[in-house]
mmCIF file of C-alpha atoms and ligand atoms in Angstrom:
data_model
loop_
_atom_site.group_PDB
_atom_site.id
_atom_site.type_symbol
_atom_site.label_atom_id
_atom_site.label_comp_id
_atom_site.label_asym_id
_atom_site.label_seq_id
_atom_site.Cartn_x
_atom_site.Cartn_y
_atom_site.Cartn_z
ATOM 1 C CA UNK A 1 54.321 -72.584 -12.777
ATOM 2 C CA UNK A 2 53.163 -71.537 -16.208
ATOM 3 C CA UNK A 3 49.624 -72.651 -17.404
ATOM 4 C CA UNK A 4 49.364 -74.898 -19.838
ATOM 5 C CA UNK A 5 46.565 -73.694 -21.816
ATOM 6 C CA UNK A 6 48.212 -70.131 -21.254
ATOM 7 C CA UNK A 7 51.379 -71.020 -22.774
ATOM 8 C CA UNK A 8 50.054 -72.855 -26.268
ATOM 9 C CA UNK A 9 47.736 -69.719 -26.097
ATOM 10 C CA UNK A 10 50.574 -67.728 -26.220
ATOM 11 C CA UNK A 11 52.325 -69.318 -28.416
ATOM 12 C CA UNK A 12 49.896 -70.063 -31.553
ATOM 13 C CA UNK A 13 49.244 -66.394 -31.142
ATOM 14 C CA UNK A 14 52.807 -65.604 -31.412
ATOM 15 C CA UNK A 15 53.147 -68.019 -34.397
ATOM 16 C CA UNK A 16 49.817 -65.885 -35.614
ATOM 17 C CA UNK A 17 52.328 -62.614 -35.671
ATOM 18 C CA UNK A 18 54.944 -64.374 -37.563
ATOM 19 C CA UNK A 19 57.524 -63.273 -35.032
ATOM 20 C CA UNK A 20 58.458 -62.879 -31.949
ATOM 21 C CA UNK A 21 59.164 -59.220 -31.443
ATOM 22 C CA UNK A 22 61.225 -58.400 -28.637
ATOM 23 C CA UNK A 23 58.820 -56.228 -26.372
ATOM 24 C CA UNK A 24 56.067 -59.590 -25.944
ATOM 25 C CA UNK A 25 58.856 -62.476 -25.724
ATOM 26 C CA UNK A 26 58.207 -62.946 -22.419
ATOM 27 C CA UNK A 27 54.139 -63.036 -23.564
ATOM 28 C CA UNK A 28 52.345 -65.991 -21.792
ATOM 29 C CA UNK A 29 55.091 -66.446 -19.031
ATOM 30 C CA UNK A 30 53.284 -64.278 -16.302
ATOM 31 C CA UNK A 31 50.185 -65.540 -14.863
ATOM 32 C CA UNK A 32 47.533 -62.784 -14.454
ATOM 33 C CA UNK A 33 47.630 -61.574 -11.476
ATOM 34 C CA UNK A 34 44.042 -59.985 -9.975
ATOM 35 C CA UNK A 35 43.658 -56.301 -9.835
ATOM 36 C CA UNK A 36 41.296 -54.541 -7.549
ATOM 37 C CA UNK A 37 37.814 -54.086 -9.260
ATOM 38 C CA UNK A 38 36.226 -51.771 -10.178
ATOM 39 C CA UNK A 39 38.773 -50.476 -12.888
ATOM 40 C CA UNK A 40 37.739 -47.821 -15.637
ATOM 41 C CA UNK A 41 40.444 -47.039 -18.377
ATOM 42 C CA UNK A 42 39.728 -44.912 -21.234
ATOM 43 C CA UNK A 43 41.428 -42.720 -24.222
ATOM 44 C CA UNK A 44 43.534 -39.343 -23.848
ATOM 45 C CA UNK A 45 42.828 -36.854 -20.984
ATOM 46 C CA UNK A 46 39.200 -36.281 -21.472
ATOM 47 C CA UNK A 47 39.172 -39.711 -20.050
ATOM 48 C CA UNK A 48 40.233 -38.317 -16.894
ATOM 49 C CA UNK A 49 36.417 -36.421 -16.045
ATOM 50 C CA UNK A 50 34.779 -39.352 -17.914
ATOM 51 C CA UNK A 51 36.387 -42.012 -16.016
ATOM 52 C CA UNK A 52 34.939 -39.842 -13.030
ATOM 53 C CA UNK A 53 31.427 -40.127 -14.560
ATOM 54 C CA UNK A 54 31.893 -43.700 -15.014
ATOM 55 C CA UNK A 55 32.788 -44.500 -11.969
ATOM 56 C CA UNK A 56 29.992 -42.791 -10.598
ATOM 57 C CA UNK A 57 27.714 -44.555 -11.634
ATOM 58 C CA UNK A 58 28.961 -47.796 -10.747
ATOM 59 C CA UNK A 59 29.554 -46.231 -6.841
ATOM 60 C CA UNK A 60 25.584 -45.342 -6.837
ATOM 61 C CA UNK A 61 24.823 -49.050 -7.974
ATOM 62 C CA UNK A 62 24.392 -48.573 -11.412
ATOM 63 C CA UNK A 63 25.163 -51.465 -13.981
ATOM 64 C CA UNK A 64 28.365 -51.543 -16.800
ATOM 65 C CA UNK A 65 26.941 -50.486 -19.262
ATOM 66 C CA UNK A 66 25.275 -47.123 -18.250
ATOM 67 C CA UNK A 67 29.135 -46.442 -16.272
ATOM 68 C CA UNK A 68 30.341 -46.459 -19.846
ATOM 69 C CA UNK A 69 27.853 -44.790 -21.671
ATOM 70 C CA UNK A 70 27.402 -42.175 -19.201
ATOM 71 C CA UNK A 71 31.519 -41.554 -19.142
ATOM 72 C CA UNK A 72 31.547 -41.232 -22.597
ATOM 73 C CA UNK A 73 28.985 -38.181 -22.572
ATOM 74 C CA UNK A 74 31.253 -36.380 -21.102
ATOM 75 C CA UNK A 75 33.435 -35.514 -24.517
ATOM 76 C CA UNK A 76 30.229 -35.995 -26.252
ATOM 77 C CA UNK A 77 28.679 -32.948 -24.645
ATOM 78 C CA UNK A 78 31.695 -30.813 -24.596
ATOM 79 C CA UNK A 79 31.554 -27.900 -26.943
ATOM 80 C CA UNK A 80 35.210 -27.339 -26.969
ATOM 81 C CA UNK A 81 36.167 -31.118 -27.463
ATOM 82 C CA UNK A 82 37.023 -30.761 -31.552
ATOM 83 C CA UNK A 83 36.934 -34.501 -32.321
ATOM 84 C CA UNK A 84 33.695 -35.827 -30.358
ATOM 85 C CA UNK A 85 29.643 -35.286 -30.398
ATOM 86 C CA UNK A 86 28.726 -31.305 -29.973
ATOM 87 C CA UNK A 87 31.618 -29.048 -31.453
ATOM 88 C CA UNK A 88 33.457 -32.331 -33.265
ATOM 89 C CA UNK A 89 35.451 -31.206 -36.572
ATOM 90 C CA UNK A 90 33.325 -31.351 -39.441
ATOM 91 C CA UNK A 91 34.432 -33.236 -42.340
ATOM 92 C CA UNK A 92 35.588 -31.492 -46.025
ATOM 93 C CA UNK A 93 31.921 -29.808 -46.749
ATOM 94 C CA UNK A 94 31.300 -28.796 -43.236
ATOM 95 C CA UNK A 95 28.916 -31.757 -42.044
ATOM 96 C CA UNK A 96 29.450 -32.955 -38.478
ATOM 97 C CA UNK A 97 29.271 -37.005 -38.743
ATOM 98 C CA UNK A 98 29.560 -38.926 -36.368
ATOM 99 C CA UNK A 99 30.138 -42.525 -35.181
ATOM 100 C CA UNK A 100 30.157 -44.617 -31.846
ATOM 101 C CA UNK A 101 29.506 -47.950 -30.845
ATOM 102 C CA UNK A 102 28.454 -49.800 -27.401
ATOM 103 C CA UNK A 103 29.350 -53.143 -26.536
ATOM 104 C CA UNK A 104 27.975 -55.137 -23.238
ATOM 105 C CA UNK A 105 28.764 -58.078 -21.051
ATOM 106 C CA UNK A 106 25.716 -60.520 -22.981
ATOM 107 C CA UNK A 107 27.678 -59.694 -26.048
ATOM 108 C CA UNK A 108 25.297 -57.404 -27.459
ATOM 109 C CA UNK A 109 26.523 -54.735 -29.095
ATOM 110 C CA UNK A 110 25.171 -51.235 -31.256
ATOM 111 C CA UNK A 111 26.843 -48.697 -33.474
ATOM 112 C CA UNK A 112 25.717 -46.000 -35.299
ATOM 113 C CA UNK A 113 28.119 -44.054 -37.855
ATOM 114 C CA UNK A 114 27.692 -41.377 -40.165
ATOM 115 C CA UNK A 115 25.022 -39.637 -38.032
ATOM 116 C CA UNK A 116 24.200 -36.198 -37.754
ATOM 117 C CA UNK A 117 23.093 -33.643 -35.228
ATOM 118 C CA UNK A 118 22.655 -36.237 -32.516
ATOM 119 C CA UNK A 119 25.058 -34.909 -28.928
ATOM 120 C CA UNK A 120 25.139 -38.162 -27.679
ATOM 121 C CA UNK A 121 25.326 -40.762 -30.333
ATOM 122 C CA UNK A 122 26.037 -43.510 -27.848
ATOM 123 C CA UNK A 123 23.130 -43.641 -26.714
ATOM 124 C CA UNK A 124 21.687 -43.894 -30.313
ATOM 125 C CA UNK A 125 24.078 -46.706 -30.093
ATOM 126 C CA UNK A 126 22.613 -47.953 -27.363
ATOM 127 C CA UNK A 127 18.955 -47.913 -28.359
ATOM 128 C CA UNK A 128 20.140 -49.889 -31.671
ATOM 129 C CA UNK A 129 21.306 -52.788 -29.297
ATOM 130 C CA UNK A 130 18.463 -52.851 -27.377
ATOM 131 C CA UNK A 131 15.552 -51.649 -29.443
ATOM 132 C CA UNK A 132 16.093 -53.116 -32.740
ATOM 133 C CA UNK A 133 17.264 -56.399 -34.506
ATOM 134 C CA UNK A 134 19.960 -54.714 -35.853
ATOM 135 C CA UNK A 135 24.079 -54.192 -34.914
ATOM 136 C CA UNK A 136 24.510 -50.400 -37.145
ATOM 137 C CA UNK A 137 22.524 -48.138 -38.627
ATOM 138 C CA UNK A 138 24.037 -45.365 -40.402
ATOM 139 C CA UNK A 139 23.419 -41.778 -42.111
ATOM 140 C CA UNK A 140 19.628 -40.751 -42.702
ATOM 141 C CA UNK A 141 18.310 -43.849 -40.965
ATOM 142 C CA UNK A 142 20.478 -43.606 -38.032
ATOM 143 C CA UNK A 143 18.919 -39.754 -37.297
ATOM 144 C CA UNK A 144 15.654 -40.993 -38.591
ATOM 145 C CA UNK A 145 15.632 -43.818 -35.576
ATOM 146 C CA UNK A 146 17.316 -41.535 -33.279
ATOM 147 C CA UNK A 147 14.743 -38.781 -34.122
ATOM 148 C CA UNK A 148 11.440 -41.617 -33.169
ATOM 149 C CA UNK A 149 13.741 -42.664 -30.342
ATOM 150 C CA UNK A 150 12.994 -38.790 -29.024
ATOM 151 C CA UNK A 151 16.230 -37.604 -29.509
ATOM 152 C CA UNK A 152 16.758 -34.003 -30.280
ATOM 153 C CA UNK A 153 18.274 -32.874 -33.420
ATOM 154 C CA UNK A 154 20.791 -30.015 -33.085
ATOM 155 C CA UNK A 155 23.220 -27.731 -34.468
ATOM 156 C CA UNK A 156 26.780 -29.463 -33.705
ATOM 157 C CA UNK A 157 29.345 -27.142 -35.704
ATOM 158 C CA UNK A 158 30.415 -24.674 -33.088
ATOM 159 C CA UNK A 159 31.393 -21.666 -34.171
ATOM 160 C CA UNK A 160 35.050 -22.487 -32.784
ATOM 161 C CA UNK A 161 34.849 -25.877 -35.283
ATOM 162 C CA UNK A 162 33.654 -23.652 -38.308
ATOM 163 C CA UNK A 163 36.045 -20.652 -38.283
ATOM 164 C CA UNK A 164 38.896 -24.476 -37.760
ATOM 165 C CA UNK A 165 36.712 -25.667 -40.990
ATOM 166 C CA UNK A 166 37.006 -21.925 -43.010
ATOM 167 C CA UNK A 167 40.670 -21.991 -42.150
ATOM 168 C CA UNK A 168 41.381 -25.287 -43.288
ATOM 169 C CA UNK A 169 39.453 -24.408 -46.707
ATOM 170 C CA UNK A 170 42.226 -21.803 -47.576
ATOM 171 C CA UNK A 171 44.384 -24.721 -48.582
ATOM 172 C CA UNK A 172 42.125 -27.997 -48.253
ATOM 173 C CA UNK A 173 45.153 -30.285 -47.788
ATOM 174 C CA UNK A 174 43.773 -33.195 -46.155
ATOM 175 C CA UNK A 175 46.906 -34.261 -43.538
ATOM 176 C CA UNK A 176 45.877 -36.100 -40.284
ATOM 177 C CA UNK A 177 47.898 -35.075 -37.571
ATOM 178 C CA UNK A 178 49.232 -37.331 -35.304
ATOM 179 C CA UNK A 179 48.096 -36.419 -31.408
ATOM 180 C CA UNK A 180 45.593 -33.834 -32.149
ATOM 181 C CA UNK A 181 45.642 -33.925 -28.133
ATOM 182 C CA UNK A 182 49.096 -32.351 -28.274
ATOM 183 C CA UNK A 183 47.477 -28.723 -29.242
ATOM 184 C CA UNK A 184 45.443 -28.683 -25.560
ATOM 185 C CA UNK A 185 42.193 -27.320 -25.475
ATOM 186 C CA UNK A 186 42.322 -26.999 -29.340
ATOM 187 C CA UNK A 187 41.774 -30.954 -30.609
ATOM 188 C CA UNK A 188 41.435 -34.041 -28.833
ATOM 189 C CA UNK A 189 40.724 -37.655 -30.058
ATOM 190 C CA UNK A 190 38.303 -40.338 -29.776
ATOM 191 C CA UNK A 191 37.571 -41.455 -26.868
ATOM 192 C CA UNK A 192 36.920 -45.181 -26.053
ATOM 193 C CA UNK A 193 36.125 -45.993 -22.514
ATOM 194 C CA UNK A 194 36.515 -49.776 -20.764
ATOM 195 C CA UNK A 195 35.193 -50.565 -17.730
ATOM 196 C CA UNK A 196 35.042 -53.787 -15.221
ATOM 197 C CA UNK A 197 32.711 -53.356 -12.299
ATOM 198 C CA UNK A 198 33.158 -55.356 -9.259
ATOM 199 C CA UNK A 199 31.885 -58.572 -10.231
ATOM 200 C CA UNK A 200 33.994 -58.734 -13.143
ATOM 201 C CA UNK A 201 31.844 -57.704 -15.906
ATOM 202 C CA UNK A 202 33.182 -55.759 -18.646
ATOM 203 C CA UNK A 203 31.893 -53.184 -21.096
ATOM 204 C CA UNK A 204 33.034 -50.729 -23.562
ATOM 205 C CA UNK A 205 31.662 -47.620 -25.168
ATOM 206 C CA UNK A 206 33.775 -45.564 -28.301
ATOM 207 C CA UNK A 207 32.575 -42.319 -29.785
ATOM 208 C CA UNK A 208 34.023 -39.853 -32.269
ATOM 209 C CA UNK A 209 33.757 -36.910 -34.703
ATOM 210 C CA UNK A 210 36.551 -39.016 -36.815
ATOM 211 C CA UNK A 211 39.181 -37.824 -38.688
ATOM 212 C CA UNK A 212 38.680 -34.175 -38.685
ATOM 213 C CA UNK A 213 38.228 -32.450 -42.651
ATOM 214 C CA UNK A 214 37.591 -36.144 -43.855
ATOM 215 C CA UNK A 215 35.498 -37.137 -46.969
ATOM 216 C CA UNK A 216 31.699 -36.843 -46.603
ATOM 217 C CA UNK A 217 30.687 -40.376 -45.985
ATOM 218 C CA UNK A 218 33.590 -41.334 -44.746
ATOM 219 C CA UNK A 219 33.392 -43.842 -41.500
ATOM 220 C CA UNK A 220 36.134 -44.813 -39.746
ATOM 221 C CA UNK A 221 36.594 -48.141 -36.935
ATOM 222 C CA UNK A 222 35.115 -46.713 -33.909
ATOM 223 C CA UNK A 223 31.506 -47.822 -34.908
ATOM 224 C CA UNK A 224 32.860 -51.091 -36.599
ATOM 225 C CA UNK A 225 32.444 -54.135 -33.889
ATOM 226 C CA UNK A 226 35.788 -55.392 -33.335
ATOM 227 C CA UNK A 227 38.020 -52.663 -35.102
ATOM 228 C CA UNK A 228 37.132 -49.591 -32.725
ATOM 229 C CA UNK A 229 35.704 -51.806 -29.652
ATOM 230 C CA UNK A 230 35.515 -55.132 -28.624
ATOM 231 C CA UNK A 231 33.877 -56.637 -25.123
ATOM 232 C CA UNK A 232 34.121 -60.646 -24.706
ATOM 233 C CA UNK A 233 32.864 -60.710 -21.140
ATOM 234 C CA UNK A 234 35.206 -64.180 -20.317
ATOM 235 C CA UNK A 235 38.271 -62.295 -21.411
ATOM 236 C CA UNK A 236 38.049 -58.295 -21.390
ATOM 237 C CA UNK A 237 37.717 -55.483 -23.526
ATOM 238 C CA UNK A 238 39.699 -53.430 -25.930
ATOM 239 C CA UNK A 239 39.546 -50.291 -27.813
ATOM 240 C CA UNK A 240 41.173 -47.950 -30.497
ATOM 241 C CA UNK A 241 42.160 -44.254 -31.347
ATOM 242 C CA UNK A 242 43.866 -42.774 -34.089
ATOM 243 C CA UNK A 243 43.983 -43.265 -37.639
ATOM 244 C CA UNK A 244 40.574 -45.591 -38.174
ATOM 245 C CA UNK A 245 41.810 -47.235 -41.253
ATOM 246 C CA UNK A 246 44.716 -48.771 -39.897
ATOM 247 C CA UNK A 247 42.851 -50.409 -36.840
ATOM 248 C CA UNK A 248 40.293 -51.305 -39.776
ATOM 249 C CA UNK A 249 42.698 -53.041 -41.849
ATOM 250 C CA UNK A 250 44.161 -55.255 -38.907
ATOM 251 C CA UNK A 251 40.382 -55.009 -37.029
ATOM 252 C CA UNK A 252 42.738 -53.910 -33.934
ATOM 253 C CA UNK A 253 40.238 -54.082 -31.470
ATOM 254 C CA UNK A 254 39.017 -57.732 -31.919
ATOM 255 C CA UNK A 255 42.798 -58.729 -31.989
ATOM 256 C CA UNK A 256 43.640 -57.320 -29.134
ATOM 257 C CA UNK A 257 41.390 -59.429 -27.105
ATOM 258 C CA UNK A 258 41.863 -62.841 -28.958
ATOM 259 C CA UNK A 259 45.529 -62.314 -27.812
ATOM 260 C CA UNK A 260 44.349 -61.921 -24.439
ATOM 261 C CA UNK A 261 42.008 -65.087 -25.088
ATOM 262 C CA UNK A 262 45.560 -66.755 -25.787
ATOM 263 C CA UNK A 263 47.313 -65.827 -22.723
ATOM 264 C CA UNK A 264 49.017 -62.100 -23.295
ATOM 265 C CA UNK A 265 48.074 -59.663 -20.460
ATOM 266 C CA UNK A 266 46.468 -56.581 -22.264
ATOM 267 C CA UNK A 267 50.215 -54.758 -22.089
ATOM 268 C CA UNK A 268 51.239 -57.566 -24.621
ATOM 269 C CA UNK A 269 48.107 -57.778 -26.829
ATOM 270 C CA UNK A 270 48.159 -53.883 -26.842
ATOM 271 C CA UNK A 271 52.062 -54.249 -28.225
ATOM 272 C CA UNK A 272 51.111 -57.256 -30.519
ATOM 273 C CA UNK A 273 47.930 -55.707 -32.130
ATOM 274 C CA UNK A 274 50.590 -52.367 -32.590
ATOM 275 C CA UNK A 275 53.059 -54.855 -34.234
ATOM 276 C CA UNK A 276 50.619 -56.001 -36.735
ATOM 277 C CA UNK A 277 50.510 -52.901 -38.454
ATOM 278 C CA UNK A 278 53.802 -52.324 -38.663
ATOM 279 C CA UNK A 279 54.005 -55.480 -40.178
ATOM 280 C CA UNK A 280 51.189 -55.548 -42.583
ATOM 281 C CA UNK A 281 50.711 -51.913 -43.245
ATOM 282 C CA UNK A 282 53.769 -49.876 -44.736
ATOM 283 C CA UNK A 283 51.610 -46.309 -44.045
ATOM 284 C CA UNK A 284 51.990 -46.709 -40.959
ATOM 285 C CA UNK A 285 55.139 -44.249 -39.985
ATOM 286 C CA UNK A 286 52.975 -41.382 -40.622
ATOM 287 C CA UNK A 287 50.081 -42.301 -38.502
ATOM 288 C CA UNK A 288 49.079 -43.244 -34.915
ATOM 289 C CA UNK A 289 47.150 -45.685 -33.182
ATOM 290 C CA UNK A 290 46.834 -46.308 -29.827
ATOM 291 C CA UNK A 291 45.089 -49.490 -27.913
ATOM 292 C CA UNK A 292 43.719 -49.790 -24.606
ATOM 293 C CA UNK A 293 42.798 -53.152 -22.616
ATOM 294 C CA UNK A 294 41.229 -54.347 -19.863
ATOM 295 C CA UNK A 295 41.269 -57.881 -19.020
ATOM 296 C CA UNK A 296 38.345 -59.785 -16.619
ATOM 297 C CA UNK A 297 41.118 -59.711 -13.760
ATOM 298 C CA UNK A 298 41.393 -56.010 -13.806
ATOM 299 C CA UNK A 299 44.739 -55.759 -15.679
ATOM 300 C CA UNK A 300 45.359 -52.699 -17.871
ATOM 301 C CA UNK A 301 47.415 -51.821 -20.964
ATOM 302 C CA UNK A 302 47.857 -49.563 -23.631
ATOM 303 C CA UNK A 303 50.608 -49.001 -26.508
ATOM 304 C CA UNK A 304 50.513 -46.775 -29.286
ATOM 305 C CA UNK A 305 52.439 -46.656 -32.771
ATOM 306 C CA UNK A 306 54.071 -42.902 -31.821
ATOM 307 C CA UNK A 307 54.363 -41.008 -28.896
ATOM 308 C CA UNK A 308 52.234 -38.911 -27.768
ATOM 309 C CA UNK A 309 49.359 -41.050 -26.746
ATOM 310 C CA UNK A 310 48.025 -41.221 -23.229
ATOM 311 C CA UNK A 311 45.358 -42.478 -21.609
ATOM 312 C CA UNK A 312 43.303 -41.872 -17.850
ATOM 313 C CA UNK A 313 43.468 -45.011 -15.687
ATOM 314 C CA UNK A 314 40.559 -45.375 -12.302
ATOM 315 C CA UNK A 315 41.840 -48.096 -10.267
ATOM 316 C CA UNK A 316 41.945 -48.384 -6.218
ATOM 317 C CA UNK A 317 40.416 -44.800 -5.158
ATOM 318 C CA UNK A 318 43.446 -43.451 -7.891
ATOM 319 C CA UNK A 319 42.095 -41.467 -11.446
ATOM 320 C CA UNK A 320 44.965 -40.865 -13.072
ATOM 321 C CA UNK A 321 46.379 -40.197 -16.407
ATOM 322 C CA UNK A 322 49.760 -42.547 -18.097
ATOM 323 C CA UNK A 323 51.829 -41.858 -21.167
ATOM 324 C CA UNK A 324 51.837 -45.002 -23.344
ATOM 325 C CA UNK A 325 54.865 -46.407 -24.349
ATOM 326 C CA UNK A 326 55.238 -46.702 -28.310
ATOM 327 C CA UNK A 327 56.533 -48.652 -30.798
ATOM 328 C CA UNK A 328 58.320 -45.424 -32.092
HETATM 329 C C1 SD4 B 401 38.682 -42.489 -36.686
HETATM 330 N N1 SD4 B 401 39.783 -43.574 -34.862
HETATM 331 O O1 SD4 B 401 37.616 -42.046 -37.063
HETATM 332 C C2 SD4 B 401 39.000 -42.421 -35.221
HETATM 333 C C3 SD4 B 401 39.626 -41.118 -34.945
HETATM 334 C C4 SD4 B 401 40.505 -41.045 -33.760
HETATM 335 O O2 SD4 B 401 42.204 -40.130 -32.667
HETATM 336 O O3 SD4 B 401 40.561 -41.895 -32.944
HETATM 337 N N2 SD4 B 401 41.320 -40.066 -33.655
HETATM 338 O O4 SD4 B 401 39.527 -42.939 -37.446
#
């Protein structure tokens, strides 16, 4: 029997798209059905040894939050990863900026964006949620605090990201490339990691390098609450890669839960929060954008705008990686 509270869910949220699109017309018919917990999904095939790291820590007893921090430093610390933390693709001048963001069960949450020579700048993230007053700090006073924090400042333009950088400069035609992860071991993406341990509470971490060759200053959603990340403990979590603006626009993230909150699994939010931008945003042939959700039950989605996108998937002893379906 359908829910009744599910199904008006479902259906002011489809009256909130406009349509009904074809691929969530069946949205709010299924109940959720519960998924074996702990589950740990995260972005593109670095997710793969992060979701390993994440899980990790929940096997020794550790809490949510430090499984998703702790995944995420995987990428972070990788020189060869070209669009996260240490070797990330600097932007048009040659700066490696960075932004991430944290997001717990309590609802607290910390960002940092536009930071500099920080490896792990989740954890700057972190210490923003728990040490200060504040939600994001950014630029000089986001490696000032990370500096008193006892943070080491380093170097994070590998020499394999500059001579990328120097080559770029010969022309200097700024053209994001859908699926950097297509070129292995040369780019990868964002990643954004979800995770529910076994008592059902849900967290979320999202770091990045951003667009690679962007404008100096330039932030994109993975440090913005609700665009890049989003963690509502009595529903589930979601999370963004690709091309930051267009998640900003339609603040992806926090959509993709409050259609959850009205009933969609996080398949159908993923495909709903994809459909807004092809509705609202006319760029949006020549970019992608992938989501990935978690619910409290332990359901998974994710959907992307073109194909390409994949993302790693821990569930029942299994670590494994799945192509997203897309709306192209
Ligand atoms: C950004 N969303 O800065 C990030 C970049 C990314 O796949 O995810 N690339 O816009």
């Amino acid at each position: 029997m359908i829910n009744r509270r599910k199904f008006i869910g479902a259906a002011t949220a489809a009256g909130m798209m406009g349509i009904l699109p074809k691929s969530v017309r069946s949205m709010g018919k299924g109940l959720s059905v519960r998924r074996e917990l702990p589950v740990i999904i995260s972005t593109w095939r670095h997710g793969l040894p992060s979701n390993d790291a994440a899980m990790k820590v929940l096997e020794d007893g550790g809490g949510v939050l430090d499984a998703v921090e702790h995944g995420v430093w995987v990428p972070e610390a990788d020189p060869e990863n070209r669009s996260v933390g240490l070797g990330g693709m600097p932007d048009r001048d040659g700066f490696v900026t960075l932004d991430a963001s944290i997001m717990g069960p309590d609802g607290n949450a910390g960002s940092v964006a536009f930071l500099e020579h920080i490896v792990h700048p989740v954890s700057v993230a972190r210490k923003v949620m728990e040490d200060t007053p504040h939600e994001l700090l950014v630029g000089e006073g986001a490696l000032q605090f990370a500096l008193e924090q006892g943070f080491k400042k380093e170097n994070l333009l590998t020499p394999g990201a500059e001579k990328d950088w120097k080559e770029w400069l010969k022309t200097a035609k700024y053209d994001p490339v859908i699926n950097w992860e297509n070129e292995p071991n040369k780019y990868h993406d964002t990643i954004g990691l979800l995770a529910v341990n076994k008592n059902g509470d849900v967290a979320g971490a999202c770091t990045t390098s951003g667009m690679g060759f962007k404008m100096h200053g330039r932030v994109g959603d993975s440090p913005i609450i609700g665009a890049g990340l989003f963690v509502d403990n009595e529903v589930g979590a979601a999370t963004a890669t690709g091309m930051g603006e267009l998640v900003l626009k339609t603040l992806g993230s926090f959509l993709v839960v409050e259609f959850m909150r009205n009933g969609m699994s996080p398949q159908q939010a993923c495909e709903a929060a994809v459909l807004r931008i092809v509705h609202k945003l006319p760029e949006n042939k020549k970019f992608q954008v992938g989501y990935i959700a978690v619910n409290k039950n332990g359901e998974t989605g994710g959907y992307s705008l073109q194909p390409g996108f994949n993302y790693a998937l821990y569930q029942s002893g299994k670590n494994v990686l799945l192509d997203a379906k897309s709306y192209y």
